[in-house]
Coordinates of C-alpha atoms and ligand atoms in Angstrom, one line a residue:
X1 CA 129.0 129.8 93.5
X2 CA 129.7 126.1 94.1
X3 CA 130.1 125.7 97.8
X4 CA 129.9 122.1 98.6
X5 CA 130.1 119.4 96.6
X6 CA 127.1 116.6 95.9
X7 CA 128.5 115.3 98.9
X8 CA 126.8 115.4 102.6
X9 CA 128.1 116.5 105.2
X10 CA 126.0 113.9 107.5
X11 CA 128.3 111.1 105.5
X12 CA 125.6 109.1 105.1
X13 CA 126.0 108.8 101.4
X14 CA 129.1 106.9 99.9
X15 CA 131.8 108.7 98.5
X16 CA 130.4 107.4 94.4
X17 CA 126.7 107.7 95.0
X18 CA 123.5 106.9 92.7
X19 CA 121.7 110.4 94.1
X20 CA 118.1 111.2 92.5
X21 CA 118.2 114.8 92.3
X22 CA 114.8 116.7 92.1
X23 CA 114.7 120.7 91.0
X24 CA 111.2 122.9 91.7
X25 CA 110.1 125.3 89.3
X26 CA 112.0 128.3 90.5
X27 CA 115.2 126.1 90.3
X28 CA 114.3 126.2 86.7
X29 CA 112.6 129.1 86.1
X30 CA 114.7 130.5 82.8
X31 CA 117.3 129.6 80.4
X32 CA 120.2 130.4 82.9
X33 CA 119.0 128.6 85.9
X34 CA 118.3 125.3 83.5
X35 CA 122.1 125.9 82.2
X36 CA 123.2 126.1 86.3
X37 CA 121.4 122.9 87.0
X38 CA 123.3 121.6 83.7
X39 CA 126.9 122.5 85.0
X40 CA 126.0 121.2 88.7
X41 CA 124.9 117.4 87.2
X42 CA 128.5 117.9 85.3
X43 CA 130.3 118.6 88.3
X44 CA 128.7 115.5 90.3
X45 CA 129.3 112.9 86.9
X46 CA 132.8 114.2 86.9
X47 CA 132.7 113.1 90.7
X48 CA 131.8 110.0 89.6
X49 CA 128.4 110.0 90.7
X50 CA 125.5 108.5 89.4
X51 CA 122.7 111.2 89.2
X52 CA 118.6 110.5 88.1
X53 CA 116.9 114.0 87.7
X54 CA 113.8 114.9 88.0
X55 CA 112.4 118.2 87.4
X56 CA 109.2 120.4 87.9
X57 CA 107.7 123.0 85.4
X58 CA 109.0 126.0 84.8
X59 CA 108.6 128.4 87.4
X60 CA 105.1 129.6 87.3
X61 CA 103.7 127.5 84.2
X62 CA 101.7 125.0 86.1
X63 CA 99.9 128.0 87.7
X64 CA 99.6 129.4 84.1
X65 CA 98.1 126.3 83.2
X66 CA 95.8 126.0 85.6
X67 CA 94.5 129.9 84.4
X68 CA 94.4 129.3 81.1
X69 CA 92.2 126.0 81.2
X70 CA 89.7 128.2 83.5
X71 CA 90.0 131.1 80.7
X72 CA 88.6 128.4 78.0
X73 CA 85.9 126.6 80.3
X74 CA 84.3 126.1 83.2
X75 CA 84.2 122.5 82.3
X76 CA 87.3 120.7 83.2
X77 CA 87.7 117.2 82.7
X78 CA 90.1 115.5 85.1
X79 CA 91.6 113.7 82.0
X80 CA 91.8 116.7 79.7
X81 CA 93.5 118.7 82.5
X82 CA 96.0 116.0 83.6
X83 CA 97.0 116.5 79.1
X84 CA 97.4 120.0 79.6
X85 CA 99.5 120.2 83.1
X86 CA 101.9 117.9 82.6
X87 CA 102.9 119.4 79.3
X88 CA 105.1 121.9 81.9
X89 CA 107.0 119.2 82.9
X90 CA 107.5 117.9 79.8
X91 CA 108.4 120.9 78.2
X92 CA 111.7 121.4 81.2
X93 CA 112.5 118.2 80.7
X94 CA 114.0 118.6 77.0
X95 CA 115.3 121.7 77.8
X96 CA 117.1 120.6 81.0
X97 CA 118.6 117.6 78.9
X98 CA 119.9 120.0 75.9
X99 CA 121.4 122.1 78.4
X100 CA 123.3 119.2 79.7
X101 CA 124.1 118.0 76.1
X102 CA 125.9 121.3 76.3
X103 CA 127.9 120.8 80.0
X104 CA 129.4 117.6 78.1
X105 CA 126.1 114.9 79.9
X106 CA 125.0 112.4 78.0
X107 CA 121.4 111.8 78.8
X108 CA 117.6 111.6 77.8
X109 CA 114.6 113.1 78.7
X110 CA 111.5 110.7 80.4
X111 CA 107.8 111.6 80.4
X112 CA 106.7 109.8 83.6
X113 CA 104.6 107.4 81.5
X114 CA 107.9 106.6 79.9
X115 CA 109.9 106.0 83.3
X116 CA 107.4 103.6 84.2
X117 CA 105.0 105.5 86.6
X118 CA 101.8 103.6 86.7
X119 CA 99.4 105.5 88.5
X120 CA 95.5 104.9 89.3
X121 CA 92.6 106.8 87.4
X122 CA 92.5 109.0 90.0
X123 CA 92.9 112.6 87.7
X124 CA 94.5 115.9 89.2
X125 CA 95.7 113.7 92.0
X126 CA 96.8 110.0 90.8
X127 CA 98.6 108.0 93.6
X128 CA 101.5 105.9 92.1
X129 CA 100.7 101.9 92.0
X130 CA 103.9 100.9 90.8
X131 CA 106.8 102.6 89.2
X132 CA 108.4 100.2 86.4
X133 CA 112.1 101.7 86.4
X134 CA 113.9 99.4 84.0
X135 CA 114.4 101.7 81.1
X136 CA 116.0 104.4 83.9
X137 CA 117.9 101.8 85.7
X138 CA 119.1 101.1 81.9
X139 CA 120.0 104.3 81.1
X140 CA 122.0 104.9 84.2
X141 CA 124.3 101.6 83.7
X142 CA 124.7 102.9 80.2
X143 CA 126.2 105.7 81.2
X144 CA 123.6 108.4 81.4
X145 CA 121.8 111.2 83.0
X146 CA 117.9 110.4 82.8
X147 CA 115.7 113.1 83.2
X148 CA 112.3 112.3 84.1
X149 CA 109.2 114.5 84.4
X150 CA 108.0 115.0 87.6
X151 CA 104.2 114.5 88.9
X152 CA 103.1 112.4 86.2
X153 CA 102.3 108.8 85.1
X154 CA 100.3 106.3 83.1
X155 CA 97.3 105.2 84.4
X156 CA 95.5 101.7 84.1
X157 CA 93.4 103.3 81.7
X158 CA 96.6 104.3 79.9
X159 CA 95.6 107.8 80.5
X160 CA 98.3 110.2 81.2
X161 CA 97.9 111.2 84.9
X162 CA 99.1 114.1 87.0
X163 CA 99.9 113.5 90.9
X164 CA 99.2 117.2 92.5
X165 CA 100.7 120.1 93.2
X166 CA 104.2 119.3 94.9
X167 CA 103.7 115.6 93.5
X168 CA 107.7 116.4 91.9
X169 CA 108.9 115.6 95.3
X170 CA 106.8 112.5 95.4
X171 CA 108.6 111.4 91.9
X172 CA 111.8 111.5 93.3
X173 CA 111.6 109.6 96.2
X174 CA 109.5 107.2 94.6
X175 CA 112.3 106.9 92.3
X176 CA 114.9 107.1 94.4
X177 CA 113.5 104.1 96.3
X178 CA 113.0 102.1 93.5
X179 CA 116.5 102.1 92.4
X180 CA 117.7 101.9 96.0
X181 CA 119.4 104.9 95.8
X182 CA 122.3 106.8 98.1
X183 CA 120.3 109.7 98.7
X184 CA 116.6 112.0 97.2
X185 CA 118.0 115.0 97.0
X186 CA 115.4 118.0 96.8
X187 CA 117.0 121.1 95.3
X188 CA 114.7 124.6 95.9
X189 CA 115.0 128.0 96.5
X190 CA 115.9 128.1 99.7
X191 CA 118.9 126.2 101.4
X192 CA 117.0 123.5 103.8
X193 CA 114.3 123.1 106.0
X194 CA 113.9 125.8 108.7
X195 CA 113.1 127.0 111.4
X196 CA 110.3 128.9 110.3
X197 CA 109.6 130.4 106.6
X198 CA 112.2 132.5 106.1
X199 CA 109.5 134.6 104.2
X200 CA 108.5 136.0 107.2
X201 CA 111.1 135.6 110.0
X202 CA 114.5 137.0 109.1
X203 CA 116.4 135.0 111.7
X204 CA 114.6 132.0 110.9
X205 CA 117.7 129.1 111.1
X206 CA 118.3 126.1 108.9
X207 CA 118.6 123.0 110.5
X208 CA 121.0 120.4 109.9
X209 CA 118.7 117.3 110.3
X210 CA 115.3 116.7 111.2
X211 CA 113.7 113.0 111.9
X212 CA 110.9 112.0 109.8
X213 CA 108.2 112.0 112.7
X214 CA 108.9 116.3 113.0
X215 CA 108.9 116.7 109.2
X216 CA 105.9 114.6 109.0
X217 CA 104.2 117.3 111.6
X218 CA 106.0 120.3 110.1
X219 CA 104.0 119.5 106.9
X220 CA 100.8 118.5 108.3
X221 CA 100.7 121.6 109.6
X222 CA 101.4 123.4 106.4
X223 CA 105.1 123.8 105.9
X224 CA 105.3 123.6 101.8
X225 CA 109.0 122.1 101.5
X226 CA 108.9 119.3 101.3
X227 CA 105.4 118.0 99.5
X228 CA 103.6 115.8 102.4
X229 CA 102.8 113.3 100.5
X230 CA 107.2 112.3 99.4
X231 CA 107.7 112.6 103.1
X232 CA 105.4 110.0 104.1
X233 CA 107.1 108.1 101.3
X234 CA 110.4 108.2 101.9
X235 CA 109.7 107.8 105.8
X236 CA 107.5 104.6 105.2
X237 CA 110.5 103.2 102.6
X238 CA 113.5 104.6 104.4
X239 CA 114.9 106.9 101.8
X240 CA 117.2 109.4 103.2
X241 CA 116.3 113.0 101.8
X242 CA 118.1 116.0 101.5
X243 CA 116.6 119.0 101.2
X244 CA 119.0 121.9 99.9
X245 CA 119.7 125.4 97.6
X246 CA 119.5 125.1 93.9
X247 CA 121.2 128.7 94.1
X248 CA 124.3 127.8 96.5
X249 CA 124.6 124.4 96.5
X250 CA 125.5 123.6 99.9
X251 CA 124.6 121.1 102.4
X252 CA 120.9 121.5 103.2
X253 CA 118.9 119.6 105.6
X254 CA 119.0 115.9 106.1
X255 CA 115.4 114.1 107.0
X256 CA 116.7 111.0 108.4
X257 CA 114.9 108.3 111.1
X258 CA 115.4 110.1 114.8
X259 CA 119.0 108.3 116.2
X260 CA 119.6 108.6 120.2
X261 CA 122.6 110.8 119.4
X262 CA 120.0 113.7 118.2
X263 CA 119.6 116.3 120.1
X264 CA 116.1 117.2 121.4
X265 CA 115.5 120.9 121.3
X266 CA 112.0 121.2 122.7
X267 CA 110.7 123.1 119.6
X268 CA 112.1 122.9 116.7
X269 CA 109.7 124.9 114.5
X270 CA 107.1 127.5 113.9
X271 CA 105.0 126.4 111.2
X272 CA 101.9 128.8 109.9
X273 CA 99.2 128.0 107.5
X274 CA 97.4 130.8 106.3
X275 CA 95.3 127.8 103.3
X276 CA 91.9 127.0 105.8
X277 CA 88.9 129.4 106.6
X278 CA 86.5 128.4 109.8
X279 CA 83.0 127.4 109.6
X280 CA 80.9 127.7 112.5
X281 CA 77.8 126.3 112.6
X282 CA 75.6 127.6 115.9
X283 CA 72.8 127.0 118.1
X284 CA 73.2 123.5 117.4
X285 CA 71.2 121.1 120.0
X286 CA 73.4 119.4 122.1
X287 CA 72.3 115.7 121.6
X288 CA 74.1 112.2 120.1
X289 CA 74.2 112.2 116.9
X290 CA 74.7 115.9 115.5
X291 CA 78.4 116.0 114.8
X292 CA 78.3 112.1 113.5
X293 CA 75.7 113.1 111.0
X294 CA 77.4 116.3 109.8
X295 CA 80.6 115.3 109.3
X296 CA 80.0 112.3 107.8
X297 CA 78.0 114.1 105.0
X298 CA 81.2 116.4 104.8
X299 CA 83.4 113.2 104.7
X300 CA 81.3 111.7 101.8
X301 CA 81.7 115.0 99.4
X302 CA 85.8 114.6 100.5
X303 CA 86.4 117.5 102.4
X304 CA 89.6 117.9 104.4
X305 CA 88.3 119.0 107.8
X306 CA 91.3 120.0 110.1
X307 CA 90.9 121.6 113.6
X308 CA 87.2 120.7 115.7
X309 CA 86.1 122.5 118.6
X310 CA 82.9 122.2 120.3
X311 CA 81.7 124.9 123.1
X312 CA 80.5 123.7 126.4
X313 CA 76.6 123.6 125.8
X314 CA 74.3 126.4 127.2
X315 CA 70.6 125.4 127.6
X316 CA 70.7 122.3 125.6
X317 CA 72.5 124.6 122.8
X318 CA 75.8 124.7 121.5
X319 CA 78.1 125.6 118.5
X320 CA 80.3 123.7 116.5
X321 CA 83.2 124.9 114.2
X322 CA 85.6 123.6 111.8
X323 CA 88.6 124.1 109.5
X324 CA 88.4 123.3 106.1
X325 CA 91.2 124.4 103.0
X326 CA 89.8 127.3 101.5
X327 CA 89.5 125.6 97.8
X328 CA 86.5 123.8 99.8
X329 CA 84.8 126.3 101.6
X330 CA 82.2 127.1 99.5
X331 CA 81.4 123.0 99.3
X332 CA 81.5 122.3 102.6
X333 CA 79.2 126.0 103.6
X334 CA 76.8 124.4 101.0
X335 CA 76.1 121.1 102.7
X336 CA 75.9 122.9 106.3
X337 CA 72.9 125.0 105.3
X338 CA 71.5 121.9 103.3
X339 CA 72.1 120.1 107.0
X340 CA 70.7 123.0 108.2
X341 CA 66.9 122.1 109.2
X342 CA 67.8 118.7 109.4
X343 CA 70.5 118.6 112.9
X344 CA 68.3 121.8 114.3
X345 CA 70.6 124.4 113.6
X346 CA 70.0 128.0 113.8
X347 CA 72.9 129.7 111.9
X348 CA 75.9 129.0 109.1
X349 CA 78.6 131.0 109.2
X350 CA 82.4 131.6 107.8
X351 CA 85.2 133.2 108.4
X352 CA 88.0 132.8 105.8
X353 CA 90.8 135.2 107.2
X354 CA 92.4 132.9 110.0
X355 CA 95.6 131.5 110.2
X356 CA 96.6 128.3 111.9
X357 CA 99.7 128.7 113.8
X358 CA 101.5 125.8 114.7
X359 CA 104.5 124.7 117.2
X360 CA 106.5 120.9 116.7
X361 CA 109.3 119.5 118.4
X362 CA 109.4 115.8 119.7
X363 CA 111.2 117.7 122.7
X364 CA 107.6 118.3 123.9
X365 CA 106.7 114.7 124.7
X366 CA 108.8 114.8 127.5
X367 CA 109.1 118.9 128.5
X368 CA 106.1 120.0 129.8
X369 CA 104.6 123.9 129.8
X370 CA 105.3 124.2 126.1
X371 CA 101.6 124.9 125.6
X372 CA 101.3 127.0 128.5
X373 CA 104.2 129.3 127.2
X374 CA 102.6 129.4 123.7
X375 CA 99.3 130.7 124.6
X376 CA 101.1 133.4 127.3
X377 CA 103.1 134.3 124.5
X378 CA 100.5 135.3 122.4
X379 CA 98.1 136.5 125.1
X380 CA 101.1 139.0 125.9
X381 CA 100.7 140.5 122.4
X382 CA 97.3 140.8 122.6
X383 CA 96.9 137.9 119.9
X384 CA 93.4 136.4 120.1
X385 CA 93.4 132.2 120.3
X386 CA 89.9 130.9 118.6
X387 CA 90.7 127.2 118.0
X388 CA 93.1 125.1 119.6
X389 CA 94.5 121.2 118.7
X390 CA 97.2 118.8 119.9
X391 CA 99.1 116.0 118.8
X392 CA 102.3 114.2 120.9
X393 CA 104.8 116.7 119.3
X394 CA 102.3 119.7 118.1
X395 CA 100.4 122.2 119.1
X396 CA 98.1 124.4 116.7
X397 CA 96.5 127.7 117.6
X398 CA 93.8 129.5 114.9
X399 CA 93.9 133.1 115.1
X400 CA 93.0 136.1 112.8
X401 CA 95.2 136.0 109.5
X402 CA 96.2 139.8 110.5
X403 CA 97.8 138.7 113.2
X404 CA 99.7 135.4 111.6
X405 CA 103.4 137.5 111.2
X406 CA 103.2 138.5 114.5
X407 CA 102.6 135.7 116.3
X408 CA 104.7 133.6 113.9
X409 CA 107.5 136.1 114.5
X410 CA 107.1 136.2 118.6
X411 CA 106.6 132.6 119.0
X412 CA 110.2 132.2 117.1
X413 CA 111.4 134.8 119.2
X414 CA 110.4 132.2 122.7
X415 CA 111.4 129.3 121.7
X416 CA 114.4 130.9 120.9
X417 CA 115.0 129.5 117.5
X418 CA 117.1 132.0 116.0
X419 CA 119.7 130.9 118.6
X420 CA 119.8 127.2 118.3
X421 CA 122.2 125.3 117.0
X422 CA 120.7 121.3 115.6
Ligands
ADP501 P1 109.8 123.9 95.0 O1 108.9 124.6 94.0 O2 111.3 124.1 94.8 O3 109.5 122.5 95.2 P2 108.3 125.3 97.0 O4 108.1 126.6 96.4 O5 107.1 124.4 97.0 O6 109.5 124.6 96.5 O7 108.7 125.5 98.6 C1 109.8 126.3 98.9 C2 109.4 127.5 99.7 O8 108.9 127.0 101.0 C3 110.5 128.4 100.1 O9 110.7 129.4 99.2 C4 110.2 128.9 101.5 O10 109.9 130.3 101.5 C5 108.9 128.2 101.8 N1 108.9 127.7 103.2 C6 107.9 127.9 104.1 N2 108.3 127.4 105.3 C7 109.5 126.9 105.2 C8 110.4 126.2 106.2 N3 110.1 126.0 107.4 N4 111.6 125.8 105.7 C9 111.9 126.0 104.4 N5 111.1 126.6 103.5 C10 109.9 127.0 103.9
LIG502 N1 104.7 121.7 88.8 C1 103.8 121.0 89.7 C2 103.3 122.0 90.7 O1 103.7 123.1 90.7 C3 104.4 119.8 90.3 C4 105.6 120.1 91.2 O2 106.3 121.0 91.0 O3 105.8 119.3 92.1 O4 102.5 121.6 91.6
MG503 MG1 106.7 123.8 93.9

């Protein structure tokens, strides 16, 4: 059903717009969603927009990927596996310009190398140096719909590189800025960013905008849509994203910079993140130096430490624990009992089923008791807090992963969520 056109709402794009529109794997998923996608770039051409598209693998293949190299080795080589993942991508990419052959769109299909990503030799996670769009820029003045592969570039080795999971978002803002377009649109399976994943809150609401500084938060704290990485992008280049359905095509939600007109509801979201485990480490002595020397061997091997809470000391003794993604638990429990002996510690431990629950609004700043009604809320359901962190406009509880629906659900429920209207 075509609802809206290409068009927002917000007005912020011109009535003939150069849009870069991105489409995630289940946006893609089979022959018919890849022929919807077709007719909708048909329907914005015959608008008389310009339209750059760039598109993710196939619903699940990158995952599919990701099993089969493990089925074949244990030895992965970063370059080998940046070959074999963005073959996904490549692969939708010819299909999703045949299918617009067949709405009537002239276009052509771009391997990032080819649309002038250069990345560095980072592999599995390549940050873009510079992307080179002439030949897109080309293509668009000529008349056509280029449809580049998402996540991927060249490197300075002239290696093909993949940017990470999610790094399809990143493409298209990176494109988007390059050719100064109207608008990065971000087409997925649900129709905006909201208040909460509607996986697990019915009433969860869309919103209409959200500044940059809230999205930034939302993701930190381990909202998926959109990737953190194209947020930070488009925020630090000014490219105004819209994130909307691939299914009904209306108007999504609008990350724009935060305007005095915008209304400040004091939380605008209930973000949970069920990816990081806790490590404590106890009977630690309670002198300079400990947590400097730990973490900085943590640091060094690249893990991702989150949340850090240290207990008041008892006799000289105290514990420390941490929260780390759980693809690096078993690294970062390895150097803690290597660190063991060494900082005086008497005992490692983990706990991998937690779930960080997190509350943002830039409302906060300026409303106090927003923290003291989060952690009465959950005391009144009997919901155990075991790590707590701040930022201007967040707050972050861990709790047991058990309880993660509940409290997601009756925090919602608080702030009243389901009921606002911004
Ligand atoms: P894509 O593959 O299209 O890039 P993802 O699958 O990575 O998109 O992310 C979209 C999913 O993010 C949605 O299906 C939704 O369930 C989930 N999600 C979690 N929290 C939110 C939120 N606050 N707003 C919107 N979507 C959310
Ligand atoms: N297909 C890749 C992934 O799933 C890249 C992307 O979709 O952004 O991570
Ligand atoms: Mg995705």
């Amino acid at each position: 059903m075509w609802v809206e056109g290409c068009l927002s709402a917000a007005g912020t794009v011109p009535a003939v717009a150069l849009l870069v529109q991105k489409f995630g794997g289940t946006s893609v998923a089979d022959p018919e969603r890849i022929r919807e996608v077709a007719d909708h770039v048909a329907r914005c051409r015959r608008r008389g927009d310009d339209v750059v598209l760039v598109v993710s693998a196939m619903g699940k293949e990158t995952d599919e990927l990701l099993r089969l190299a493990g089925e074949v080795s244990d030895i992965r080589p970063g370059r080998e596996m940046d070959m074999l993942i963005t073959a996904g991508e490549r692969k939708a990419i010819a299909l999703v310009s045949m299918a617009l052959a067949a709405a009537g769109v002239e276009s052509e299909s771009y391997t990032g190398s080819q649309a002038g990503f250069l990345t560095d030799t980072n592999h599995t996670n390549a940050k873009i140096l510079e992307v080179r769009a002439e030949r897109i820029r080309d293509a668009v003045d000529a008349g056509r719909v280029p449809v580049v592969a998402g996540s991927q570039g060249v490197s300075t080795e002239r290696d093909v590189t993949f940017l990470g999971r999610g790094g399809s978002d990143t493409t298209a803002v990176a494109l988007a800025h390059e050719l100064r377009a109207d608008a990065c649109e971000l087409y997925t399976d649900v129709s905006g960013v909201f208040t909460t994943d509607p996986r697990v809150v019915e009433s969860a609401r869309k919103m209409h905008r959200i500044s940059f500084d809230e999205m930034l938060e939302m993701t930190a704290a381990g909202c998926p849509k959109p990737a953190m990485r194209s947020v930070e992008y488009a925020h630090r280049q000014r490219v105004p994203l819209h994130v909307r359905s691939a299914f009904t095509w209306e108007v999504g939600t609008w990350v724009t910079e935060e305007d005095p007109d915008m209304e400040h509801a004091v939380i605008r979201a209930v973000v949970p993140d069920l990816s990081e485990a806790k490590v404590t480490v106890g009977g630690v002595p309670d002198r300079p130096g400990i947590a400097a020397n730990l973490f900085r061997r943590l640091a060094d091997a690249d893990i991702n430490v989150d949340m850090i809470v240290q207990n008041a000391s008892e006799g000289g003794i105290t514990d420390i624990s941490f929260t780390v993604p759980h693809s690096e638990l078993d690294t970062a429990l390895e150097i803690c009992e290597a660190k063991r002996a060494e900082i005086g510690a008497a005992t490692v431990t983990a706990d991998p089923r937690i779930a960080k629950i997190s509350v943002v609004g830039a409302g906060m700043k300026s409303n106090p008791g927003v923290a003291a009604t989060m952690f009465e809320t959950l005391a009144e359901h009997g919901v155990n807090i075991e790590m707590i962190s701040t930022s201007a406009i967040r707050i972050s509880c861990v709790v047991a992963e058990s309880e993660a629906d509940r409290a997601v659900q009756v925090l919602h429920d608080v702030y009243d969520l389901a009921n606002t209207d911004f």
